[in-house]
Amino acid sequence: TNLTFDMNEEVRLVGGVRYTDNSLTGGHTDFRAGIVFSATENLVFKGLYGTSYRSPNHFEIFTKTPPILNGNENLDVETLNGLDLSATYSYENKFIGTVGFFWNETEDFITRRVMGGVPTYTNIEGTKIMGIEYEGNFQPSPWLKAFVNGTHIMDTEDLGSEEELDYVVEN
């Protein structure tokens, strides 16, 4: 269920609730809440906070290919809390630019760790990732469009060891 409420011409509140029932991992309820502020006709600010979850997939649970990789039938679901803050500027439908900050924190993050000499899917306490995303679209004519987008990761942390996460691309 998603809801929106226009407080006035400049401010819109958004919210939602989602219930998922998974035959392997049970049910889970998530929510989101946000605000959209139209500062001018061309400049919009957004803030969104929400939760989500991810069940382990069939491969992560049932893979048995030692010494290459093992699944794990005891994996817990991964949960996430996230915050997104962004600003979007548009100019005469020819240019749209967005810059945003994101922060995500997971619990029971599903990853691979070497166990008994074999990489095995397992849950770790959790992770924290934050960064900045940007996107620009320029369309000077109906037949020509250029765009750029990217992400800069500012911080990644394994909440159990308090070390940087492995295999995360910074840019």
Short mmCIF file of C-alpha atoms in Angstrom, two decimals:
data_model
loop_
_atom_site.label_atom_id
_atom_site.label_comp_id
_atom_site.label_asym_id
_atom_site.label_seq_id
_atom_site.Cartn_x
_atom_site.Cartn_y
_atom_site.Cartn_z
CA THR A 1 0.00 0.00 0.00
CA ASN A 2 1.33 3.43 -0.95
CA LEU A 3 -0.19 6.74 0.09
CA THR A 4 0.48 10.37 -0.76
CA PHE A 5 -0.86 13.47 0.93
CA ASP A 6 -0.45 16.95 -0.52
CA MET A 7 -0.09 19.32 2.42
CA ASN A 8 -0.02 22.28 -0.01
CA GLU A 9 1.36 23.04 -3.48
CA GLU A 10 4.96 22.75 -2.28
CA VAL A 11 4.90 19.85 0.20
CA ARG A 12 3.84 16.26 -0.39
CA LEU A 13 4.09 13.46 2.18
CA VAL A 14 4.48 9.87 0.99
CA GLY A 15 4.26 6.60 2.85
CA GLY A 16 3.86 2.92 2.32
CA VAL A 17 3.60 -0.47 3.97
CA ARG A 18 4.48 -3.81 2.40
CA TYR A 19 3.92 -7.30 3.76
CA THR A 20 5.72 -10.22 2.12
CA ASP A 21 5.04 -13.88 2.89
CA ASN A 22 7.86 -16.21 1.89
CA SER A 23 7.34 -19.98 2.11
CA LEU A 24 10.96 -20.57 3.23
CA THR A 25 11.59 -17.64 5.56
CA GLY A 26 8.15 -16.50 6.75
CA GLY A 27 6.49 -13.12 6.66
CA HIS A 28 8.00 -9.66 6.90
CA THR A 29 6.50 -6.16 7.08
CA ASP A 30 8.37 -3.11 5.78
CA PHE A 31 7.49 0.57 5.63
CA ARG A 32 8.64 3.81 4.11
CA ALA A 33 7.92 7.46 4.81
CA GLY A 34 9.06 10.54 2.98
CA ILE A 35 8.61 14.15 2.08
CA VAL A 36 8.86 15.96 -1.25
CA PHE A 37 9.41 19.73 -1.19
CA SER A 38 9.10 21.73 -4.42
CA ALA A 39 11.16 24.81 -3.59
CA THR A 40 10.59 26.27 -7.06
CA GLU A 41 9.16 24.99 -10.32
CA ASN A 42 12.66 23.75 -11.22
CA LEU A 43 14.08 22.64 -7.84
CA VAL A 44 12.75 19.68 -5.82
CA PHE A 45 14.09 18.22 -2.56
CA LYS A 46 13.21 14.70 -1.39
CA GLY A 47 13.78 12.75 1.79
CA LEU A 48 12.84 9.09 2.20
CA TYR A 49 13.36 6.65 5.08
CA GLY A 50 12.38 3.03 4.81
CA THR A 51 12.99 -0.58 5.65
CA SER A 52 13.25 -3.68 3.49
CA TYR A 53 14.33 -7.26 3.64
CA ARG A 54 15.86 -9.89 1.41
CA SER A 55 15.40 -13.61 1.81
CA PRO A 56 18.33 -15.84 0.90
CA ASN A 57 17.86 -17.16 -2.62
CA HIS A 58 17.85 -20.80 -3.68
CA PHE A 59 21.51 -20.65 -4.77
CA GLU A 60 22.66 -19.18 -1.42
CA ILE A 61 20.81 -21.88 0.51
CA PHE A 62 21.28 -25.06 -1.51
CA THR A 63 24.56 -24.77 -3.50
CA LYS A 64 26.90 -27.67 -2.75
CA THR A 65 30.00 -27.46 -4.96
CA PRO A 66 33.01 -27.90 -2.65
CA PRO A 67 35.76 -26.80 -2.80
CA ILE A 68 34.32 -23.91 -4.86
CA LEU A 69 31.24 -22.80 -2.91
CA ASN A 70 28.71 -24.02 -0.37
CA GLY A 71 25.22 -22.80 0.44
CA ASN A 72 23.84 -22.60 3.94
CA GLU A 73 20.38 -23.84 4.92
CA ASN A 74 20.54 -21.85 8.19
CA LEU A 75 20.72 -18.36 6.66
CA ASP A 76 18.54 -15.66 8.21
CA VAL A 77 16.80 -12.96 6.19
CA GLU A 78 18.76 -9.78 5.60
CA THR A 79 17.04 -6.58 6.80
CA LEU A 80 17.80 -3.00 5.79
CA ASN A 81 17.13 0.49 7.12
CA GLY A 82 17.79 3.22 4.60
CA LEU A 83 17.74 6.99 4.25
CA ASP A 84 17.85 8.88 0.94
CA LEU A 85 18.11 12.67 0.62
CA SER A 86 18.20 14.28 -2.82
CA ALA A 87 17.87 17.49 -4.79
CA THR A 88 16.78 17.62 -8.44
CA TYR A 89 17.10 20.64 -10.70
CA SER A 90 15.52 20.85 -14.16
CA TYR A 91 15.88 23.51 -16.84
CA GLU A 92 13.39 23.87 -19.72
CA ASN A 93 13.06 20.08 -20.17
CA LYS A 94 16.57 20.09 -21.66
CA PHE A 95 18.61 19.44 -18.52
CA ILE A 96 17.80 17.46 -15.37
CA GLY A 97 20.41 17.02 -12.65
CA THR A 98 20.12 15.13 -9.38
CA VAL A 99 22.49 14.76 -6.45
CA GLY A 100 21.66 12.59 -3.48
CA PHE A 101 23.02 11.22 -0.24
CA PHE A 102 22.24 7.69 0.90
CA TRP A 103 22.80 5.73 4.10
CA ASN A 104 21.96 2.04 4.44
CA GLU A 105 22.42 -0.22 7.43
CA THR A 106 21.73 -3.94 7.28
CA GLU A 107 21.33 -6.67 9.87
CA ASP A 108 22.18 -10.31 9.17
CA PHE A 109 23.88 -9.38 5.90
CA ILE A 110 24.31 -12.39 3.59
CA THR A 111 27.86 -12.77 2.29
CA ARG A 112 30.51 -15.42 1.63
CA ARG A 113 33.20 -16.34 4.12
CA VAL A 114 35.70 -19.21 4.05
CA MET A 115 34.53 -21.92 6.44
CA GLY A 116 36.39 -25.21 6.67
CA GLY A 117 38.44 -24.17 3.64
CA VAL A 118 35.37 -23.61 1.42
CA PRO A 119 33.72 -20.26 0.63
CA THR A 120 30.28 -20.56 2.24
CA TYR A 121 27.28 -18.26 2.38
CA THR A 122 26.74 -16.96 5.90
CA ASN A 123 25.18 -14.08 7.78
CA ILE A 124 27.39 -11.43 9.34
CA GLU A 125 26.14 -9.02 12.00
CA GLY A 126 25.47 -6.30 9.45
CA THR A 127 26.87 -3.55 7.27
CA LYS A 128 26.74 0.21 6.97
CA ILE A 129 27.20 1.91 3.62
CA MET A 130 26.88 5.60 2.82
CA GLY A 131 27.65 7.70 -0.18
CA ILE A 132 26.63 10.22 -2.80
CA GLU A 133 24.91 9.52 -6.11
CA TYR A 134 24.65 11.92 -9.01
CA GLU A 135 22.91 11.96 -12.37
CA GLY A 136 22.70 14.44 -15.20
CA ASN A 137 20.59 14.26 -18.37
CA PHE A 138 20.96 16.74 -21.22
CA GLN A 139 18.69 16.62 -24.26
CA PRO A 140 19.41 19.57 -26.57
CA SER A 141 17.19 18.16 -29.35
CA PRO A 142 14.63 15.35 -29.79
CA TRP A 143 17.22 13.11 -31.46
CA LEU A 144 20.21 13.72 -29.14
CA LYS A 145 20.50 12.86 -25.46
CA ALA A 146 23.56 12.70 -23.21
CA PHE A 147 23.72 11.50 -19.64
CA VAL A 148 26.15 10.81 -16.83
CA ASN A 149 25.59 9.09 -13.53
CA GLY A 150 27.69 7.66 -10.77
CA THR A 151 28.15 6.87 -7.13
CA HIS A 152 30.87 7.73 -4.66
CA ILE A 153 30.95 5.42 -1.63
CA MET A 154 32.16 7.37 1.39
CA ASP A 155 32.02 4.65 4.04
CA THR A 156 31.50 0.90 4.18
CA GLU A 157 31.67 -0.98 7.44
CA ASP A 158 31.24 -4.54 8.63
CA LEU A 159 29.37 -3.84 11.88
CA GLY A 160 30.76 -6.98 13.53
CA SER A 161 34.45 -6.37 12.88
CA GLU A 162 34.18 -2.56 12.35
CA GLU A 163 36.42 -2.97 9.28
CA GLU A 164 35.84 -1.82 5.71
CA LEU A 165 33.81 -4.23 3.58
CA ASP A 166 35.62 -6.28 0.96
CA TYR A 167 34.84 -6.03 -2.77
CA VAL A 168 33.04 -2.65 -2.67
CA VAL A 169 33.87 -0.30 -5.54
CA GLU A 170 34.46 3.24 -4.26
CA ASN A 171 33.47 5.07 -7.47
#
